[in-house]
Amino acid sequence: MNTIDHEDFEAVIGLEVHAQLLTQSKAFAPVAAQYGQAPNTQISPLCLGYPGTLPLVNENLIRYIIKMGLATNCSIAPKSIFARKNYFYPDLPKGYQISQFETPICEGGHIDIEVEGYSKCIGITRIHMEEDAGKSIHDQDPYNTLVDLNRAGTPLIEIVSEPDLRTPQEAYAYLSKIKQIVQYLEVCDGNMEEGSLRCDANVSVRLRGSEKFGTRTELKNMNSFRNVEKAIDFEIYRQIELIEAGGEVVQQTRLWDTSKMETRIMRSKEEAHDYRYFPEPDLPPIIVTNDLLDEIKEELPELAHIRQQRFIEQYQLSLVDAITLTENRYLADFFEELVLKSDQVKASVNLVLSDVLRVLNEQSIAIHNFPLSVTRLAELLNLRASDKVSSTAQQTIFNAMLEQDSSAQELAETLNLLQVSDSNYMDGLVKQVIDANPDEAARYKEGKKQLMGFFVGQVMKASKGKANPKMANELVRKYLD
Amino acid sequence: MSKQTIRSVQKRIASGKLRLRNLVAEHLSTIEKRNSDINAVTHIDYESAYERADNIEAKIKEGKAGPLAGAIIGIKEAICEAGKPATCASNILRNFKSVYNATVIDRMHNDDALFLARHNMDEFAMGSTNEYSVHGTVRNPHNIGYVTGGSSGGSAAAVAAQFVQASLGSDTGGSIRQPAAYCGVVGLKPSYGRVSRYGLIAYASSFDTIGPLTNTVEDAALILGSIAGHDKNDMTSVTNPVADYMYAVDNPNKNIRIGIPEEYFGEGLDAEIHQKIMSLIYQLEVDGATLVPIKLPHSEYAISTYYILATAEASSNLARYDGVRYGHRASIDQIKELESEDTALNKMYKLSRTQGFGMEVKRRIMLGTYVLSSGYYNAYYAKAQKVRRLIQQDFLQAFEQVDIIVSPTAPTTAFPIGSKLDEPVQMYLNDIYTISANLAGIGGINVPIGFHSNGLPMGLQFMASVFEEERLIASARLIERLQT
C-alpha cells in the first residue's frame, strides 16, 4: 500500500454503510428472511410485486433502527415517513425500493473512533431504513440472467457519516466501530465478506487548509474491511496525481477492482439515476412515542466503550487488554462468564487473551463456535489455582482439551501432570538431590543463593516434572539456609 | 327484473318463491343477450356459479346465511379474485390471473355474495369514458352510442343492464360516481381508509378507494357494511368503528344542514341537471333540511392538483409491469431486431411496456415521471401536495357548518362515444365535481335523479365528512324516496 507523501493534500471521506438487519421476517412482508435458502423460496405475492399487494411494516425494523440511532447518539424523529426510490432492475420487483428520504428516523449522531494512538469524534448525518433488492445472477447460465428474490424486501439500515474522515485508516476504524456497535446491539451480524455489512465511500481531496471540498467520487464494490482501506487509499492517490498533472477530478461512481487493486469508472454524473423519490403513499408515517423510546432504551445492552471503562475499573485491566476483550460483545461475555465461574480475574484474562484468541485465529472461528465451554475452562483454571498442576501443564491440558472431551482433572491424571505435594515424598527427594550435589550445596551455604534454581530444577528432573516447585523451593531453603 | 334489493331477494328465496340458481340463469341470459352490445362483462364464472347458488340457497333456508346471500355480484377487473383474470383492461396483464383474493372479495364471500362476472374498465382505471380498454369500449345501456363514463364503466353498465345485482368498482378521481351518474345507478365512494385496498390493483395509492355500484341506496349500504373496516393487510385502512349503514337507510335524518358550494354550480354545468338538483334540494328543505350556501375556494385547482399527484403515484405503481416476472413481455425476436444502442435489458423493458400499455396510461406515466424528476419535484409534486392540503382545509371548514354537501356528479350527461378522445383536457373536466373528494379523502355518493330530455340518466352527488358514510347513505336515501 502507498503511504501519503503528497503532504500538501488532505482527503475528505464520508462512508455510507448498509447493514442487513437480523429480523426474522422481511421489512414489509410477513415472509421469512433466512439466508442460504433455495432460490425463490422465501417469497410471497408481495415480494414478487404482484398487482394489488401492499407493504406491511415489520415492527422490529423500527425497533432495530431506533437502537442503532440511540447507540450512535442520534436524535430519533417522533414522526418520519417512508419514501419510494424508483428505478428499473430485474431484481427489484416493484420497480421501487421502499426507503426514507427527506425525513430519516435518526439524525445528527456521532461516534468516537480510535486510530493509531489518537481518538476522534465522527459525525453521523443520518440513519434510515430501506428494503434490499433481490439478486441477479449472471454467471450460472450462459444465456440468461437468473433472478433470486429471496433477498428482495429484507431489511437494511443505511448509516451515513459526515465527511469527517481524513485517512483510509480512519475509515477503517470507523467501519470497525460501526461493526462493533451493530454486533453489540445484535441488529446485524456485521459480516462484510458475506454482504451483511456493505460500504460505499465518498472521497475527495483538497489542499490542506482549504475550507472548500473538492469534487468527490463515490466508491463501490469494496467487500472487506481491508478493501475499503485499500480502495480509498488508491482513490486518494489517483485524485492527487490527477490534480498534480493539471487535470480535474470528475464526479462519478467508481468500482473497486479487487484483482487489479484499482478503482475504475462505473458511471458518470450524467448517467446517475434520478430516483424520483416521493413519499410512500401505501404506508402511514412512523410515529415513535416516548413510551416506545423508553422501552427500547431499557433494552439497550452495555456498549463497548462503556464496558471497556468498567473492565478497567472492575478488573484492573490495562486499556489495551480492555479494548481487546470488549472489541467483540461475545468475547467480552465469554470472559466475564469465565471470571464468574473461576473467580480468577488475572488467569481468565491471560487464558482468553492468549490461548482462546490464538485458537480463534488459528481455526478462523467466532467466539460462539469456540469448542470449549466456559465451565470446562473454569475447571482448568481452578486446577491450576489450587496448585495441582504447573503453568506448563495447564498449557498442555488446554491443548489436550481441544482434542478430547475429558475434563481438565481427568486429563491431568491421564497425562500424568498432577503435581506431587506429598511432604514425605518431597522431603526425601530434596534430601536425595542435596546429597547428590555436595559441592553446590556448599557453595549455596556460602551465599551463592542463585543456586536455588539449580536445586529446584534437579528436583523437577528427578520427579519427571511432577514435583511441586514451590514446595521444593521451601524444602531446599529449610535444609541449606 | 325490477329493481329488487338484496334483502328482498333473500326474503323471496327464504320463502321458496325464488330459486337462486334460476336468478343466476336469468342474469346469465341477460348477459348473453346484451353484453355483445354493451361489453361490460369480460369474464363469467360459469363453472362454480350454480353450485355456489345452491349452497347459498341452502344456507338461506337454514337461516344461517350472511347479509349478502342472494346477491349476484360483478367485480371490476382491477380487484383481484384468486384464479380469475385480473387484466386491469391492459394488454400488459392480458393473460394475468390473480393468485389471491382482495380483502373485499374475502369479506363479501364470507357474507355469502355470489361472484358471477368480471367487469370491463378503463385501462388501469385511467379514463372517464371506458374507451381505453384492451377489451374494447363499454357502451351505455341507455343508448349504446354513448359512453358509460369511467373508469368503472363496466361495473356501472352491468348494474344498469341488470347483468348483476350489484358490482364493485374503484374510485380514484370519480371512477365510481361519474359512470354511476352516466348509467343511472347508485355509486358510493367511501372515505379513503374506510375500505381495505388490499388486492386493488393500484393506480394512485393515496386516492384509490373501492366501493359499490347498485340499483338502490339500500344495496350500497349493505355492501359497504360488508367491506368496510380495518384490515391488517392495508396499513392505510383505519380502525374507526363501522357505523350501522342499514339503520341510516331505514331511518334517514331529514333535519340536516345541506351545503351548496357555489363553485359546483357555475359555468359548464348542464342547465337541466342544475334545475333538477335544485328542485330536489328545495323539496328536502320543505321536509326539514336547512340549505347553507358554502364556498370551497380552492376547487378550481382540484383537477391540476389531481393530475400531478395521481400520475406521480401511477408512474411508480406501474413500474412493476416490466415483463420480468409476469404479464406481457416482448418476444426475443422483436428485442433482437430493435435497432437501438440500449442494452438487451433496456430494449426488453421499452418494447414490453410500449406494447403493453395503451395511450392514456403512457400519457399519465410520462406526466407522473416528469413531475417527480429532479429539478421539477418542487414546482409540481411538492406544490400540488400543498394545494391538496388547502382543498382538504376547504372541506374541513365547510363541514363545520354543514352535515352534507350537495353537487352535480358530472357537468353533463353521457356523451357520444369517441367525441372527446382527441381532447384529453376536455375529458379530464368530466371529473371536475368528483375529484375533490378524492383529494380530500372524503366519501361521496351518486344518486340517480331521473332522465334528461336527451334520454340519458342524470346524477346528484353528496359528499360527507371523512368516515361519515352513514350521512351519505341517509341523504341519498332521502333523494331516492322523493323519486318513487
mmCIF file of C-alpha atoms in Angstrom, chain B residues 36-217:
data_model
loop_
_atom_site.group_PDB
_atom_site.id
_atom_site.type_symbol
_atom_site.label_atom_id
_atom_site.label_comp_id
_atom_site.label_asym_id
_atom_site.label_seq_id
_atom_site.Cartn_x
_atom_site.Cartn_y
_atom_site.Cartn_z
ATOM 1 C CA SER B 36 -72.180 -8.119 -27.123
ATOM 2 C CA ASP B 37 -73.643 -4.608 -27.403
ATOM 3 C CA ILE B 38 -72.636 -3.257 -24.035
ATOM 4 C CA ASN B 39 -69.322 -5.035 -23.453
ATOM 5 C CA ALA B 40 -69.419 -4.643 -19.669
ATOM 6 C CA VAL B 41 -68.535 -8.246 -18.850
ATOM 7 C CA THR B 42 -65.066 -9.615 -19.585
ATOM 8 C CA HIS B 43 -65.238 -12.939 -17.774
ATOM 9 C CA ILE B 44 -68.022 -15.111 -16.416
ATOM 10 C CA ASP B 45 -67.661 -17.673 -13.670
ATOM 11 C CA TYR B 46 -69.813 -20.380 -15.282
ATOM 12 C CA GLU B 47 -68.035 -23.196 -13.510
ATOM 13 C CA SER B 48 -68.949 -22.645 -9.913
ATOM 14 C CA ALA B 49 -71.926 -20.249 -10.137
ATOM 15 C CA TYR B 50 -74.706 -22.827 -9.896
ATOM 16 C CA GLU B 51 -73.049 -24.897 -7.198
ATOM 17 C CA ARG B 52 -72.386 -21.765 -5.192
ATOM 18 C CA ALA B 53 -76.006 -20.643 -5.749
ATOM 19 C CA ASP B 54 -77.295 -23.930 -4.326
ATOM 20 C CA ASN B 55 -75.007 -23.693 -1.296
ATOM 21 C CA ILE B 56 -76.103 -20.160 -0.554
ATOM 22 C CA GLU B 57 -79.746 -21.052 -1.048
ATOM 23 C CA ALA B 58 -79.390 -23.899 1.448
ATOM 24 C CA LYS B 59 -77.859 -21.512 3.950
ATOM 25 C CA ILE B 60 -80.720 -19.042 3.467
ATOM 26 C CA LYS B 61 -83.241 -21.778 4.110
ATOM 27 C CA GLU B 62 -81.390 -22.904 7.235
ATOM 28 C CA GLY B 63 -81.404 -19.312 8.449
ATOM 29 C CA LYS B 64 -77.613 -19.271 8.509
ATOM 30 C CA ALA B 65 -76.992 -17.027 5.530
ATOM 31 C CA GLY B 66 -74.859 -13.903 5.588
ATOM 32 C CA PRO B 67 -76.251 -10.462 4.736
ATOM 33 C CA LEU B 68 -75.200 -10.718 1.094
ATOM 34 C CA ALA B 69 -76.822 -14.118 0.431
ATOM 35 C CA GLY B 70 -78.830 -13.815 -2.748
ATOM 36 C CA ALA B 71 -76.682 -11.037 -4.157
ATOM 37 C CA ILE B 72 -75.233 -11.720 -7.587
ATOM 38 C CA ILE B 73 -72.150 -9.579 -7.888
ATOM 39 C CA GLY B 74 -69.797 -8.384 -10.594
ATOM 40 C CA ILE B 75 -66.264 -7.182 -9.909
ATOM 41 C CA LYS B 76 -64.170 -4.600 -11.700
ATOM 42 C CA GLU B 77 -61.119 -6.146 -13.343
ATOM 43 C CA ALA B 78 -58.880 -4.058 -11.063
ATOM 44 C CA ILE B 79 -59.922 -6.015 -7.964
ATOM 45 C CA CYS B 80 -58.200 -9.375 -7.521
ATOM 46 C CA GLU B 81 -60.081 -12.654 -7.253
ATOM 47 C CA ALA B 82 -57.972 -15.786 -6.848
ATOM 48 C CA GLY B 83 -57.802 -17.818 -10.036
ATOM 49 C CA LYS B 84 -59.639 -15.257 -12.148
ATOM 50 C CA PRO B 85 -58.273 -12.832 -14.743
ATOM 51 C CA ALA B 86 -57.075 -9.520 -13.326
ATOM 52 C CA THR B 87 -56.212 -7.731 -16.540
ATOM 53 C CA CYS B 88 -56.982 -4.171 -15.464
ATOM 54 C CA ALA B 89 -58.106 -3.937 -19.106
ATOM 55 C CA SER B 90 -54.463 -3.731 -20.150
ATOM 56 C CA ASN B 91 -52.534 -5.641 -22.742
ATOM 57 C CA ILE B 92 -49.672 -5.858 -20.283
ATOM 58 C CA LEU B 93 -51.825 -8.059 -17.994
ATOM 59 C CA ARG B 94 -53.882 -9.641 -20.759
ATOM 60 C CA ASN B 95 -53.230 -13.206 -19.588
ATOM 61 C CA PHE B 96 -52.674 -12.476 -15.921
ATOM 62 C CA LYS B 97 -54.674 -14.241 -13.237
ATOM 63 C CA SER B 98 -54.503 -13.282 -9.592
ATOM 64 C CA VAL B 99 -53.247 -15.843 -7.101
ATOM 65 C CA TYR B 100 -55.065 -14.316 -4.153
ATOM 66 C CA ASN B 101 -58.293 -12.589 -3.150
ATOM 67 C CA ALA B 102 -58.621 -8.922 -2.391
ATOM 68 C CA THR B 103 -59.818 -8.328 1.179
ATOM 69 C CA VAL B 104 -63.164 -7.005 -0.121
ATOM 70 C CA ILE B 105 -63.669 -10.285 -2.012
ATOM 71 C CA ASP B 106 -62.974 -12.377 1.086
ATOM 72 C CA ARG B 107 -65.336 -10.258 3.157
ATOM 73 C CA MET B 108 -68.189 -10.366 0.649
ATOM 74 C CA HIS B 109 -67.637 -14.085 0.127
ATOM 75 C CA ASN B 110 -67.873 -14.658 3.869
ATOM 76 C CA ASP B 111 -71.144 -12.726 3.797
ATOM 77 C CA ASP B 112 -72.363 -15.135 1.084
ATOM 78 C CA ALA B 113 -72.185 -12.972 -2.019
ATOM 79 C CA LEU B 114 -72.039 -14.833 -5.313
ATOM 80 C CA PHE B 115 -69.425 -13.519 -7.765
ATOM 81 C CA LEU B 116 -70.692 -14.055 -11.282
ATOM 82 C CA ALA B 117 -68.774 -11.736 -13.578
ATOM 83 C CA ARG B 118 -65.694 -9.579 -14.051
ATOM 84 C CA HIS B 119 -66.136 -6.122 -15.472
ATOM 85 C CA ASN B 120 -64.549 -4.059 -18.158
ATOM 86 C CA MET B 121 -62.919 -0.765 -17.204
ATOM 87 C CA ASP B 122 -60.567 1.907 -18.452
ATOM 88 C CA GLU B 123 -57.033 0.549 -18.553
ATOM 89 C CA PHE B 124 -55.548 0.727 -15.039
ATOM 90 C CA ALA B 125 -58.586 2.841 -14.056
ATOM 91 C CA MET B 126 -57.288 5.769 -16.080
ATOM 92 C CA GLY B 127 -60.121 7.318 -18.026
ATOM 93 C CA SER B 128 -63.558 8.851 -17.769
ATOM 94 C CA THR B 129 -65.338 7.086 -20.633
ATOM 95 C CA ASN B 130 -64.313 3.434 -20.610
ATOM 96 C CA GLU B 131 -62.993 3.814 -24.120
ATOM 97 C CA TYR B 132 -59.416 2.948 -23.113
ATOM 98 C CA SER B 133 -59.630 -0.794 -22.698
ATOM 99 C CA VAL B 134 -57.900 -3.774 -24.247
ATOM 100 C CA HIS B 135 -61.337 -5.402 -24.145
ATOM 101 C CA GLY B 136 -62.873 -2.579 -26.177
ATOM 102 C CA THR B 137 -65.220 0.316 -25.343
ATOM 103 C CA VAL B 138 -68.100 -0.196 -22.927
ATOM 104 C CA ARG B 139 -71.419 1.155 -24.243
ATOM 105 C CA ASN B 140 -74.108 2.859 -22.229
ATOM 106 C CA PRO B 141 -77.126 0.546 -21.703
ATOM 107 C CA HIS B 142 -79.433 3.551 -22.063
ATOM 108 C CA ASN B 143 -78.033 4.351 -25.504
ATOM 109 C CA ILE B 144 -75.243 2.251 -26.934
ATOM 110 C CA GLY B 145 -73.930 5.139 -28.977
ATOM 111 C CA TYR B 146 -72.932 6.849 -25.750
ATOM 112 C CA VAL B 147 -70.154 6.321 -23.253
ATOM 113 C CA THR B 148 -70.730 4.830 -19.824
ATOM 114 C CA GLY B 149 -68.272 7.084 -18.101
ATOM 115 C CA GLY B 150 -65.269 5.628 -16.406
ATOM 116 C CA SER B 151 -63.189 4.161 -15.236
ATOM 117 C CA SER B 152 -65.689 1.735 -13.621
ATOM 118 C CA GLY B 153 -67.839 1.890 -16.770
ATOM 119 C CA GLY B 154 -68.254 -1.876 -16.955
ATOM 120 C CA SER B 155 -69.340 -2.073 -13.320
ATOM 121 C CA ALA B 156 -71.889 0.721 -13.806
ATOM 122 C CA ALA B 157 -73.260 -0.580 -17.113
ATOM 123 C CA ALA B 158 -73.536 -4.123 -15.769
ATOM 124 C CA VAL B 159 -75.767 -2.964 -12.917
ATOM 125 C CA ALA B 160 -77.810 -0.697 -15.186
ATOM 126 C CA ALA B 161 -78.291 -3.526 -17.701
ATOM 127 C CA GLN B 162 -79.282 -5.985 -14.933
ATOM 128 C CA PHE B 163 -76.295 -8.233 -15.695
ATOM 129 C CA VAL B 164 -75.681 -8.385 -11.971
ATOM 130 C CA GLN B 165 -77.483 -7.236 -8.863
ATOM 131 C CA ALA B 166 -74.578 -5.055 -7.801
ATOM 132 C CA SER B 167 -70.936 -4.570 -8.562
ATOM 133 C CA LEU B 168 -67.718 -3.306 -7.074
ATOM 134 C CA GLY B 169 -65.773 -0.515 -8.705
ATOM 135 C CA SER B 170 -62.862 1.647 -7.728
ATOM 136 C CA ASP B 171 -62.786 5.411 -7.481
ATOM 137 C CA THR B 172 -59.577 7.419 -7.734
ATOM 138 C CA GLY B 173 -60.947 10.680 -9.122
ATOM 139 C CA GLY B 174 -64.619 9.882 -9.680
ATOM 140 C CA SER B 175 -64.392 6.466 -11.289
ATOM 141 C CA ILE B 176 -67.381 5.046 -9.374
ATOM 142 C CA ARG B 177 -69.609 8.117 -9.142
ATOM 143 C CA GLN B 178 -69.260 9.509 -12.672
ATOM 144 C CA PRO B 179 -70.104 6.259 -14.541
ATOM 145 C CA ALA B 180 -72.867 5.645 -11.983
ATOM 146 C CA ALA B 181 -74.316 9.044 -12.976
ATOM 147 C CA TYR B 182 -73.998 8.327 -16.699
ATOM 148 C CA CYS B 183 -75.604 4.897 -16.322
ATOM 149 C CA GLY B 184 -78.275 5.848 -13.784
ATOM 150 C CA VAL B 185 -77.182 3.736 -10.823
ATOM 151 C CA VAL B 186 -76.112 4.380 -7.245
ATOM 152 C CA GLY B 187 -72.336 4.633 -6.833
ATOM 153 C CA LEU B 188 -70.679 5.045 -3.444
ATOM 154 C CA LYS B 189 -67.077 6.100 -2.955
ATOM 155 C CA PRO B 190 -66.127 5.614 0.702
ATOM 156 C CA SER B 191 -63.645 7.788 2.584
ATOM 157 C CA TYR B 192 -60.024 6.892 1.998
ATOM 158 C CA GLY B 193 -59.075 4.221 4.549
ATOM 159 C CA ARG B 194 -62.655 3.066 5.223
ATOM 160 C CA VAL B 195 -62.334 0.034 2.907
ATOM 161 C CA SER B 196 -59.176 -2.037 2.511
ATOM 162 C CA ARG B 197 -57.310 -1.550 -0.740
ATOM 163 C CA TYR B 198 -55.518 -4.880 -0.390
ATOM 164 C CA GLY B 199 -55.995 -6.606 -3.735
ATOM 165 C CA LEU B 200 -56.995 -3.479 -5.635
ATOM 166 C CA ILE B 201 -54.507 -3.036 -8.464
ATOM 167 C CA ALA B 202 -53.066 0.359 -7.672
ATOM 168 C CA TYR B 203 -53.460 3.388 -9.872
ATOM 169 C CA ALA B 204 -52.830 6.206 -7.384
ATOM 170 C CA SER B 205 -52.378 4.782 -3.918
ATOM 171 C CA SER B 206 -53.298 7.843 -1.866
ATOM 172 C CA PHE B 207 -56.560 8.302 -3.816
ATOM 173 C CA ASP B 208 -57.746 4.779 -4.663
ATOM 174 C CA THR B 209 -60.902 3.530 -2.963
ATOM 175 C CA ILE B 210 -63.204 0.559 -3.529
ATOM 176 C CA GLY B 211 -66.969 0.965 -3.401
ATOM 177 C CA PRO B 212 -70.274 -0.487 -4.571
ATOM 178 C CA LEU B 213 -72.395 0.313 -7.626
ATOM 179 C CA THR B 214 -76.013 -0.718 -7.083
ATOM 180 C CA ASN B 215 -79.611 -0.205 -8.120
ATOM 181 C CA THR B 216 -80.584 1.134 -4.719
ATOM 182 C CA VAL B 217 -79.072 3.041 -1.832
#
